[in-house]
Coordinates of C-alpha atoms and ligand atoms in Angstrom, one line a residue:
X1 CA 65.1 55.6 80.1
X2 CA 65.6 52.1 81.3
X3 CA 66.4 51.2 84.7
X4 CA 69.8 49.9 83.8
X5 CA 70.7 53.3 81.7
X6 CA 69.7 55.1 84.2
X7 CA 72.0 53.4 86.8
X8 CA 74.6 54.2 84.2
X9 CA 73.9 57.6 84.1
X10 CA 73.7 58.0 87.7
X11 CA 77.1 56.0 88.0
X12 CA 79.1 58.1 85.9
X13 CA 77.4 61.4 86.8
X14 CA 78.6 60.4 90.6
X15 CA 81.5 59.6 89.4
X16 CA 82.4 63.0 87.6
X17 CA 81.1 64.6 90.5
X18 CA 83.4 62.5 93.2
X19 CA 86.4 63.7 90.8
X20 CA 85.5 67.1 90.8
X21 CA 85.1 67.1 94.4
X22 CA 88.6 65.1 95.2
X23 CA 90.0 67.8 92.6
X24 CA 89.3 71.1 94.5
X25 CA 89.5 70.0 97.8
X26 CA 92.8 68.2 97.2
X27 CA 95.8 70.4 98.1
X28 CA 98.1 71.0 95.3
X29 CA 101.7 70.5 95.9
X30 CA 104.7 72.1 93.4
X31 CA 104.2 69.2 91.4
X32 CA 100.7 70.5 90.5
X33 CA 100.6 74.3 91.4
X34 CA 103.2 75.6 88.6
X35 CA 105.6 76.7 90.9
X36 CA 108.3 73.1 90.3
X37 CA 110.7 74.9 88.1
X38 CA 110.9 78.5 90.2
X39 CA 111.5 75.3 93.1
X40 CA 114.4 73.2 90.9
X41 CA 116.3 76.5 90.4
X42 CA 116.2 77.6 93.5
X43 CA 117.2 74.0 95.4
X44 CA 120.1 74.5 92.7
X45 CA 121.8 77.8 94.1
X46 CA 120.7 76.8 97.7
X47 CA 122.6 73.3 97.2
X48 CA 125.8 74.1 95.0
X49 CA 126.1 77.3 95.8
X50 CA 125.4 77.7 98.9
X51 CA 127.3 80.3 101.4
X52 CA 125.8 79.3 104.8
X53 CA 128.9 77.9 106.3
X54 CA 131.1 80.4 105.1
X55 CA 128.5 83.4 106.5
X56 CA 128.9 80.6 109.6
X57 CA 132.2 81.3 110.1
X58 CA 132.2 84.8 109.7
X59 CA 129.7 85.3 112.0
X60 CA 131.3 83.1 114.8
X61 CA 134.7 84.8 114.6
X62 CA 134.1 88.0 113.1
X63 CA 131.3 88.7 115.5
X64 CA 131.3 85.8 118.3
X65 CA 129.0 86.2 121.1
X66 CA 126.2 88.5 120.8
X67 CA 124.3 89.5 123.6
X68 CA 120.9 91.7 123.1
X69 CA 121.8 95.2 123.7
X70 CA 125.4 94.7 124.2
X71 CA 128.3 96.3 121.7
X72 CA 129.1 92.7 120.3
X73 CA 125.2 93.0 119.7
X74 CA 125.1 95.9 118.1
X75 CA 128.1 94.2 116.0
X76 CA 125.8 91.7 115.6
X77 CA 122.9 93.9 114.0
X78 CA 125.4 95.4 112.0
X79 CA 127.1 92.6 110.2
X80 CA 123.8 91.0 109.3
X81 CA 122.4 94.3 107.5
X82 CA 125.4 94.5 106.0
X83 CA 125.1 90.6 104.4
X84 CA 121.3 91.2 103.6
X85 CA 122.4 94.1 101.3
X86 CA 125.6 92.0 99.5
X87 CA 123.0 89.5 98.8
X88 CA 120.8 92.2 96.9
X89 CA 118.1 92.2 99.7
X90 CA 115.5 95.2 98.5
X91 CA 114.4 97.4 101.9
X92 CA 117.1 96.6 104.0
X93 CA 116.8 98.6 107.3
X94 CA 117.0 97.8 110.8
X95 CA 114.1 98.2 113.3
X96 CA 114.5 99.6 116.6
X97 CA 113.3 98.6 120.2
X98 CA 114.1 99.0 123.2
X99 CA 114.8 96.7 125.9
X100 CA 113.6 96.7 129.8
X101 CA 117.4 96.6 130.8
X102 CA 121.0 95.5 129.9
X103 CA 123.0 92.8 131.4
X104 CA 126.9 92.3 131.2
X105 CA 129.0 88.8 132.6
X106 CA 131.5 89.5 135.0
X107 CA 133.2 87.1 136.7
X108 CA 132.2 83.7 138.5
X109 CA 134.0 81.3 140.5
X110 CA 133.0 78.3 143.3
X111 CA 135.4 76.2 145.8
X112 CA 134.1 73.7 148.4
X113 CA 135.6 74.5 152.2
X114 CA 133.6 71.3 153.4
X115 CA 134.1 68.5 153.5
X116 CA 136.0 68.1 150.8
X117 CA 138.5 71.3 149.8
X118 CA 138.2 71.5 145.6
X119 CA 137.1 74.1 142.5
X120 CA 133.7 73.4 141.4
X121 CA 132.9 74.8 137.5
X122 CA 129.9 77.7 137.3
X123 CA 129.1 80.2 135.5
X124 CA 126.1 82.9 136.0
X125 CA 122.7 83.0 134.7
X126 CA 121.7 85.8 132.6
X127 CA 120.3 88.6 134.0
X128 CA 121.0 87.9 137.7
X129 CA 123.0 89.6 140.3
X130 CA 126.3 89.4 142.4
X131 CA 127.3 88.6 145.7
X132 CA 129.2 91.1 147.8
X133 CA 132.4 92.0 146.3
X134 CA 135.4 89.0 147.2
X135 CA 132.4 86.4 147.1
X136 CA 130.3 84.9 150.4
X137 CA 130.7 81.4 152.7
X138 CA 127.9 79.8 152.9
X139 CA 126.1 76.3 153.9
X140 CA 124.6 74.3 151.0
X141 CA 120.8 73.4 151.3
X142 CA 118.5 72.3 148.9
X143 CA 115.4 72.8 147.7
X144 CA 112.9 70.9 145.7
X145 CA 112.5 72.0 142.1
X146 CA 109.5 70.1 142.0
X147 CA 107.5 71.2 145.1
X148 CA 108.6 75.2 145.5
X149 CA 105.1 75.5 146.7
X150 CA 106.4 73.7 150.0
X151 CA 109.6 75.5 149.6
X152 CA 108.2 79.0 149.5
X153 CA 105.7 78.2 152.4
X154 CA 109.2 77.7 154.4
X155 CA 111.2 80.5 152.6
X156 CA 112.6 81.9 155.8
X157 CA 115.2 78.8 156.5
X158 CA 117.3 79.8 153.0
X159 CA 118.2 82.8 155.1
X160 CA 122.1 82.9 154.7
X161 CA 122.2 79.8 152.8
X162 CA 123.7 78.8 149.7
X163 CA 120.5 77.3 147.8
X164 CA 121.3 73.8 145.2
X165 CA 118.2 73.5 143.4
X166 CA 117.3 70.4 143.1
X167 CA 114.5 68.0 141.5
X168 CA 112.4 65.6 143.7
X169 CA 109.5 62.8 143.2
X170 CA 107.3 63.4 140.3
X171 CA 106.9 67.6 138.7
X172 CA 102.9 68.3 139.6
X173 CA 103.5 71.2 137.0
X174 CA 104.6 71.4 133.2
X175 CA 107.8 72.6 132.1
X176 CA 106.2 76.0 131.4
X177 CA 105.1 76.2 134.5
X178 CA 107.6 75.1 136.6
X179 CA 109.6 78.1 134.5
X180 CA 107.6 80.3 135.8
X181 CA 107.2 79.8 139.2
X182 CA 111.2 79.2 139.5
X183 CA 111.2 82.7 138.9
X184 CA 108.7 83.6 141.7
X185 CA 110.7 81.5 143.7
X186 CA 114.3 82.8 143.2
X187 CA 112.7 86.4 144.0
X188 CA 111.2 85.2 147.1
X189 CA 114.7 83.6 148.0
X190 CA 116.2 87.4 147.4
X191 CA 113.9 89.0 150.2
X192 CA 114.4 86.0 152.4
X193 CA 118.0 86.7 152.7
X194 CA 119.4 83.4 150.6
X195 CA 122.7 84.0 149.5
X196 CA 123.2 81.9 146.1
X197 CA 121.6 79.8 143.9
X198 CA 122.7 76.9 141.8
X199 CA 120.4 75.7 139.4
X200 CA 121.0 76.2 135.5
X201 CA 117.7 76.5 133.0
X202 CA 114.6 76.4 134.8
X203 CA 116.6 75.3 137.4
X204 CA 117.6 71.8 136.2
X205 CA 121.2 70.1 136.2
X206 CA 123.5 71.5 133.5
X207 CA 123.9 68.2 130.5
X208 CA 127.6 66.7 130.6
X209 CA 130.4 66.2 130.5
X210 CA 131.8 69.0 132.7
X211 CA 129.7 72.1 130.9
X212 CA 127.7 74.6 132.1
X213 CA 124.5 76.7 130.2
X214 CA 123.3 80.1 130.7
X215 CA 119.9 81.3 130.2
X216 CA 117.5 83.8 131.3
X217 CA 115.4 82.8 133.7
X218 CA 112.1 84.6 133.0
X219 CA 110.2 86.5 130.0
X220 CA 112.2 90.1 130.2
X221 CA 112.8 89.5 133.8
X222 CA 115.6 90.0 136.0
X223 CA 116.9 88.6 139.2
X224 CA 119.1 90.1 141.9
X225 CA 119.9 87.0 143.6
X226 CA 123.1 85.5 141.9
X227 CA 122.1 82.7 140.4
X228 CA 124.8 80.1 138.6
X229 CA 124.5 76.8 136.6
X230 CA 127.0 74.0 137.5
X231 CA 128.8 71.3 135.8
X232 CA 126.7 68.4 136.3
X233 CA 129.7 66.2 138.0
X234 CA 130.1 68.8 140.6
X235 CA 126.6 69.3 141.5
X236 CA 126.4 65.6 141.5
X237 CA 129.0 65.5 143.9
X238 CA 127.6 67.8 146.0
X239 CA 124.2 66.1 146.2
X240 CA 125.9 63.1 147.1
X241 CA 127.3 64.5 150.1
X242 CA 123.7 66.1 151.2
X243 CA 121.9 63.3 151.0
X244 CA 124.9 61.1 153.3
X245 CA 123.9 63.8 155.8
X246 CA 127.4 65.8 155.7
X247 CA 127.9 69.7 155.8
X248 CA 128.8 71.0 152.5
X249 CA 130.4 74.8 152.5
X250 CA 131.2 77.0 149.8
X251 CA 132.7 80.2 149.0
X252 CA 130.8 82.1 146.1
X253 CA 131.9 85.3 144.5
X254 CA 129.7 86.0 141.3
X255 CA 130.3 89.5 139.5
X256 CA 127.4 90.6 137.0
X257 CA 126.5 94.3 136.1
X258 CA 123.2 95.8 135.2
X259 CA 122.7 98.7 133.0
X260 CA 120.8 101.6 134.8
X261 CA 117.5 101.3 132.3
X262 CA 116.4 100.1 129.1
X263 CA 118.7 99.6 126.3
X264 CA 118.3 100.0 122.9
X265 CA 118.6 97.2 120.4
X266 CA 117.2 96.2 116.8
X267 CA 115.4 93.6 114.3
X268 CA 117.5 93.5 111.2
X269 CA 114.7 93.3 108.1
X270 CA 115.4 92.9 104.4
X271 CA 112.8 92.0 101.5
X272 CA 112.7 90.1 98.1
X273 CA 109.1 92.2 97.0
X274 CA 106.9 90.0 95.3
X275 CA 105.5 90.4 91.5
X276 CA 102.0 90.5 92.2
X277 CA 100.9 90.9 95.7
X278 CA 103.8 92.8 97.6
X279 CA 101.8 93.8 100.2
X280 CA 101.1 90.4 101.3
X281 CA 104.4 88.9 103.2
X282 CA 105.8 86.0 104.6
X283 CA 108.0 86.2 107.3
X284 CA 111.3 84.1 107.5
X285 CA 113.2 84.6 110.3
X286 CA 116.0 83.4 113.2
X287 CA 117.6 85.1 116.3
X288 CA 121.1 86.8 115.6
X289 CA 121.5 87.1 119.3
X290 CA 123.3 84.4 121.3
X291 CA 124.7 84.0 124.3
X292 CA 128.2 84.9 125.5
X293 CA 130.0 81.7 127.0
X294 CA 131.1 81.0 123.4
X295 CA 129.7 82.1 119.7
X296 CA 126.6 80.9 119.6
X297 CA 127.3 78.9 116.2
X298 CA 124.0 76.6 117.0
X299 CA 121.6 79.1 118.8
X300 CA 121.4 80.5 116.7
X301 CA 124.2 80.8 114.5
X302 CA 122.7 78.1 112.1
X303 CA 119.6 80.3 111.7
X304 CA 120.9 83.5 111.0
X305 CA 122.8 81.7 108.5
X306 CA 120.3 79.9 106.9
X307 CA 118.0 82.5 106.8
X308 CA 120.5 84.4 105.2
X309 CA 121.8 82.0 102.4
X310 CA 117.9 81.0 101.8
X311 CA 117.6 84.7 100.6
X312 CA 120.9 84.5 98.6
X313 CA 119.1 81.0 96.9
X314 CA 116.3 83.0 96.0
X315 CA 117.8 86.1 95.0
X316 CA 120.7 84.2 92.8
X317 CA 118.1 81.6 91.0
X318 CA 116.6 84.8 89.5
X319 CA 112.9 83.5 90.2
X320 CA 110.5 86.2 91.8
X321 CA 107.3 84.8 94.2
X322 CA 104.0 86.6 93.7
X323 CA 103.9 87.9 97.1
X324 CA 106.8 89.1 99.6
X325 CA 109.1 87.2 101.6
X326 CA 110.6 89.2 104.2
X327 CA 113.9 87.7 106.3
X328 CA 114.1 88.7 109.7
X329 CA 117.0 88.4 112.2
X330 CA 115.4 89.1 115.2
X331 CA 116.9 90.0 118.3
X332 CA 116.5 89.8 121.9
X333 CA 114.9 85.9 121.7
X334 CA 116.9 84.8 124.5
X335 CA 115.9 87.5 127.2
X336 CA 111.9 86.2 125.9
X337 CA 111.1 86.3 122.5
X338 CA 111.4 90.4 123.1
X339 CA 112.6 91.2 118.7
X340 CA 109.7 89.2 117.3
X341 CA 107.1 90.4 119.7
X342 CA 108.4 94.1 118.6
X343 CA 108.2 93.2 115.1
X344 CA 104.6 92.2 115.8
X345 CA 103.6 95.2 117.5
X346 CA 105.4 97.8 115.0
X347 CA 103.8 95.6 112.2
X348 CA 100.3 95.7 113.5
X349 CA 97.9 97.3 111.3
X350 CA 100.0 94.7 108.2
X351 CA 99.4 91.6 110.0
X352 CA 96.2 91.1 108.2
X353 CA 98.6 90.9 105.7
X354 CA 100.9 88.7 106.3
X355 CA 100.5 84.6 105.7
X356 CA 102.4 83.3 108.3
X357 CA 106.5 83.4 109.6
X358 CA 108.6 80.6 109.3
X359 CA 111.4 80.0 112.0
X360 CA 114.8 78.0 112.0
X361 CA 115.9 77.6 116.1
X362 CA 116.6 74.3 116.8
X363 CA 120.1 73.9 116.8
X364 CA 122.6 72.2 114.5
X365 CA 120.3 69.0 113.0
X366 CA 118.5 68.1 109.9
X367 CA 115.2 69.9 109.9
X368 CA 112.2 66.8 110.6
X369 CA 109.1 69.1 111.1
X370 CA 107.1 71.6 110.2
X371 CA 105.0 72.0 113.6
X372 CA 102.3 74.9 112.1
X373 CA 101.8 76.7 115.4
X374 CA 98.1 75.9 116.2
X375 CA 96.6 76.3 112.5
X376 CA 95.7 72.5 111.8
X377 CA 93.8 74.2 108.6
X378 CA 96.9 74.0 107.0
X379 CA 98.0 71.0 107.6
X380 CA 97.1 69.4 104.2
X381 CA 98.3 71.9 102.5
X382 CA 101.6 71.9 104.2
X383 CA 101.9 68.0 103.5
X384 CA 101.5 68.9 99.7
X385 CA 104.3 71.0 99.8
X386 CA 106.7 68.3 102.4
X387 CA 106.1 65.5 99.7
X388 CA 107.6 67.0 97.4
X389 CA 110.6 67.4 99.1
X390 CA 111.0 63.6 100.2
X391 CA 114.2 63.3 97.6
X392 CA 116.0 65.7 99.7
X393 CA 114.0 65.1 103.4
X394 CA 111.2 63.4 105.3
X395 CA 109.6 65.6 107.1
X396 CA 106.5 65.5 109.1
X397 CA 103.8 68.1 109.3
X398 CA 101.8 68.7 112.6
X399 CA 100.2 71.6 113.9
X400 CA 102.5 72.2 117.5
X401 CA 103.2 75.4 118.8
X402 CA 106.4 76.5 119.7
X403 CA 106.5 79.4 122.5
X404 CA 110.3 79.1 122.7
X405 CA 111.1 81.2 119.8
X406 CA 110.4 83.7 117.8
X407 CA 107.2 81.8 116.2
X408 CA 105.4 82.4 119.4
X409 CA 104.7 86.0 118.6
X410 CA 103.0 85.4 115.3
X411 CA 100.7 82.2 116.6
X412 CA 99.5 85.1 119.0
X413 CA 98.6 87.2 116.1
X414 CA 96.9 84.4 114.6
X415 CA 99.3 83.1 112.0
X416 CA 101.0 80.4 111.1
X417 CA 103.8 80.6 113.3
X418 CA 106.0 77.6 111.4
X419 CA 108.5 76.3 113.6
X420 CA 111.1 74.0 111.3
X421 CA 112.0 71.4 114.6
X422 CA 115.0 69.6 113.8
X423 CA 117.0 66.5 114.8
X424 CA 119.4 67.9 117.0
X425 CA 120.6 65.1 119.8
X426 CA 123.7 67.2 120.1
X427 CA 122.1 70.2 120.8
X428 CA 121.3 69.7 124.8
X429 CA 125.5 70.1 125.5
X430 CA 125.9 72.9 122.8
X431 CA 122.8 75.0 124.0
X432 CA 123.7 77.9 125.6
X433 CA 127.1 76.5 126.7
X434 CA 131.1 76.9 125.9
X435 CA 131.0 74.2 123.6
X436 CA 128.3 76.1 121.2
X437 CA 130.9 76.5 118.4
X438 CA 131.3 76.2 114.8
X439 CA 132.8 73.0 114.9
X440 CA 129.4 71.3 116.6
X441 CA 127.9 72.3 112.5
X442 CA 128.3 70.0 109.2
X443 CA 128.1 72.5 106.0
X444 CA 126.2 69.9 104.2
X445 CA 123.4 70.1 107.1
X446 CA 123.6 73.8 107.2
X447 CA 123.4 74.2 103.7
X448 CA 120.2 71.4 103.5
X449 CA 118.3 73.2 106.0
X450 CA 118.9 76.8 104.6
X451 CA 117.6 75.1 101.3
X452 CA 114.8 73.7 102.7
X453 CA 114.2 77.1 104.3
X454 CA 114.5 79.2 100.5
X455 CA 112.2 76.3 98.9
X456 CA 109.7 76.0 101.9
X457 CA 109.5 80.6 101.7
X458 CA 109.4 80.6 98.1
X459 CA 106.5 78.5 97.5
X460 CA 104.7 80.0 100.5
X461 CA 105.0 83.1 98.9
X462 CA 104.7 81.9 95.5
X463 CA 101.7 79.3 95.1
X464 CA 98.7 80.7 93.0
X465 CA 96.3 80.5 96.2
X466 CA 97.0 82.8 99.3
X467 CA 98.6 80.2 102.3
X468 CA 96.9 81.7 105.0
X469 CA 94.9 84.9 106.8
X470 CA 95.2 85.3 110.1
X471 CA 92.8 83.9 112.7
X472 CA 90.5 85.6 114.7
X473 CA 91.6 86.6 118.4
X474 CA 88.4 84.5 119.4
X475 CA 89.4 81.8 117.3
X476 CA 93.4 81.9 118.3
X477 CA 92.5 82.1 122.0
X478 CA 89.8 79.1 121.7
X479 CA 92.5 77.1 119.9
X480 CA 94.8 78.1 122.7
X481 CA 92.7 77.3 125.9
X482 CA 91.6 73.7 123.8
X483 CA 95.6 72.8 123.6
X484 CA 96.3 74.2 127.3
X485 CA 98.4 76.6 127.2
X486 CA 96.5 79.2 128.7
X487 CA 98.0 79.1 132.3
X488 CA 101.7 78.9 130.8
X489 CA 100.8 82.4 128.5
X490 CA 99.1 83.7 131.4
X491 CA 102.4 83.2 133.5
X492 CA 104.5 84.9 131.6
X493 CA 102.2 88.0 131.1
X494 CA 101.6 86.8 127.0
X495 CA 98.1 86.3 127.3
X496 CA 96.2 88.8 125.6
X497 CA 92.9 87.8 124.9
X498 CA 90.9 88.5 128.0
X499 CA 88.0 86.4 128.1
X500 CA 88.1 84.9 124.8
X501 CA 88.2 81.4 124.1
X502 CA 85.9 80.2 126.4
X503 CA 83.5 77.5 126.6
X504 CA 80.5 78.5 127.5
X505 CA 80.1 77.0 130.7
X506 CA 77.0 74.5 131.0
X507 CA 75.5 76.3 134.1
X508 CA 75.1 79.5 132.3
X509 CA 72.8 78.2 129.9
Ligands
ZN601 ZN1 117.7 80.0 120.1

């Protein structure tokens, strides 16, 4: 063999080689994987037939608001077992849990005495308590959202007072944890005698113009402190005066009941089995809870929906996956992700078995992202799949986690917990507010996302090569402590891995 054959040889060999190798480690997309035409069909019902909006409207004024373990809940529970079976859903049953205890809106109202005389807007927070009957006067102090360490090490001076959360300087602690510790904090102000607090979501300002938002304040936690959110232009107001040194009085009178124990509610579950794997499963699901100052049309209204006219895409375009895709409307997301951490726990000895769950929470926007909850395995794989949808959608693929919906849950368990973020400027007024309606939601955006949501589930489900297998607990809670969110799970009592994770620490070695 000559010297230049043999370079030849050696150039195609490498060659064939490199091809081969670029061939099985590329991911394959529809376009390669077979399953394009089960995908065309399917975008076909999801996009000219679609019911979304119409299940929309039902759902908003045949149901309205739907608070976890309430009647209009139950309602709730109801109606959507009822759509999954008109849809031709196989399985469809409803999965009990119960909940630590119930909560039911009464009334709320605010006037400033001093030093102006005038109405101010509030309504409660969920899950917290009432003043004495015919309301309370009270000064107005605040406290700094952003230091409640100084706060608390001064609790006692809240006695008797009226409490307007407020944030100043620079937070020292993330979102998450700032959550948290309002929490602490608002129990704290309860022993110390405080009357009232204002401060909406994690205590921050309610978003214009002139609404308020509603929220727990905790993961399945209560409070028996009233505590209401207030239209940012009257809290403005009130700040103003504070800070030019005046007294501000009010007279309270919040009215909220608790139930006397736990209350009962339940996940609403329906199946399309796959052909050749049943037993293996991918999750697609949404909250049907809401809360009660309107319908909850955008949390999560748009969900429920989409997750419901995904299934009818599937089940209409007469295309079966190889594997299971199960639709979940969870419930109780809104008092802390309480439905899907059920599911997980009722489903434990499957999980092995299931490849992930994808969620739709985001409000009423185009979805932008698939954020893959942790598992940046998948990301190539994932961006296979997104290209091919870049006629209907850009969308991005990252691996983020979401712990602010029902994904959380399964990136616990290991899985790909696939949060579908979406583009949703709107949504900071509509969220948990009275404006959070069916006329903040386009059906043609509705009806994109809940097709995005059939074709992202079906091919999931459907491509020749299982998606995913769960992670190790040692692996999920190393990937956890490496993104930091170890003290924020740890907060909120989600942290279940002990020890695991850790680095070995240099000393010990
Ligand atoms: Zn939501």
């Amino acid at each position: 063999m000559n010297r230049r054959f043999a370079l030849l040889a050696f150039a195609i060999a490498w060659t064939a080689c490199r091809a081969w190798a670029n061939d099985s480690v590329k991911p394959k997309g529809p376009d390669e994987d077979g399953t394009k035409p089960a995908l065309t069909s399917i975008a076909g019902e999801g996009f000219y037939n679609s019911q979304a909006f119409s299940y929309l409207t039902d759902l908003s004024d045949d149901v309205g608001g739907r608070i976890t373990g309430s009647p209009e809940g139950q309602k709730a529970i109801d109606w959507g077992a009822a759509k999954m079976k008109s849809i031709g859903l196989s399985n469809v049953h409803t999965e009990k849990w119960s909940m630590w205890k119930g909560w039911t809106r009464g009334s709320s109202s605010a006037e400033m005495l001093a030093p102006l005389r005038r109405t101010l807007t509030v309504d409660a927070m969920g899950w917290t308590g009432s003043t004495p009957k015919g309301g309370a006067e009270a000064e107005v102090v605040t406290a700094n959202l952003f230091d409640m360490d100084a706060e608390i090490a001064h609790i006692s001076r809240f006695r008797g007072k009226i409490v307007l959360m407020k944030p100043e300087g620079v937070p020292r602690k993330s979102f998450w944890m700032l959550f948290a510790q309002y929490g602490d904090f608002l129990k704290q102000l309860n022993k110390a005698g405080a009357v009232a607090v204002i401060g909406g979501q994690g205590g921050f300002k309610a978003e214009g113009m002139h609404l308020t938002h509603t929220g727990i304040l905790g993961f399945a936690d209560d409070f028996a402190i009233p505590v209401v959110d207030m239209a940012m232009e009257d809290e403005g107001q009130l700040e103003r005066l504070l800070e030019s040194g005046k007294t501000v009085r009010l007279r309270i009178d919040v009215q909220n009941t608790f139930t006397g124990g736990p209350v009962e509610s339940a996940n609403v579950v329906g199946d399309i089995v796959g052909t050749e794997h049943p037993e293996e499963i991918v999750v697609v699901g949404a909250h049907l809870d809401s809360w009660d100052l309107s319908e909850g049309a955008t949390d999560n209204g748009t969900g429920t929906t989409a997750v419901l006219a995904a299934a009818e895409a599937v089940v209409k375009s007469g295309q079966r996956p190889r594997r299971t895709i199960r639709f979940v409307l969870f419930t109780g997301e809104e008092q802390g992700l309480l439905g899907s951490l059920a599911y997980v726990k009722q489903h434990a000895a499957e999980m092995k078995n299931h490849l992930g769950c994808v969620v739709l929470d985001d409000g009423q926007g185009p979805i932008k992202e698939f954020q893959l909850g942790g598992r940046n395995d998948l990301i190539d794989s994932m961006k296979a799949f997104a290209q091919s949808l870049t006629n209907i959608r850009e969308i991005a693929v990252n691996d983020k986690r979401e712990f602010g919906t029902d994904t959380g849950p399964f990136i616990l368990a290991g899985l790909p917990g696939i949060n579908l973020e979406q583009d949703s400027p709107d949504y900071k007024y509509t969220h948990h507010s009275a404006a959070d309606a069916l006329e903040q939601v386009k059906p043609d955006v509705l009806t994109q996302d809940a097709t995005i949501l059939a074709l992202t589930a079906f091919w999931l489900a459907d491509r020749p090569e299982r998606f995913a297998t769960p992670w190790t607990p040692e692996q999920t809670a190393k990937m956890l402590r490496q993104k930091g969110d170890y003290d924020m799970l740890k907060s909120f009592n989600l942290w279940t891995f002990g020890d695991l994770g850790q680095e070995p620490s240099p000393s010990s070695n």
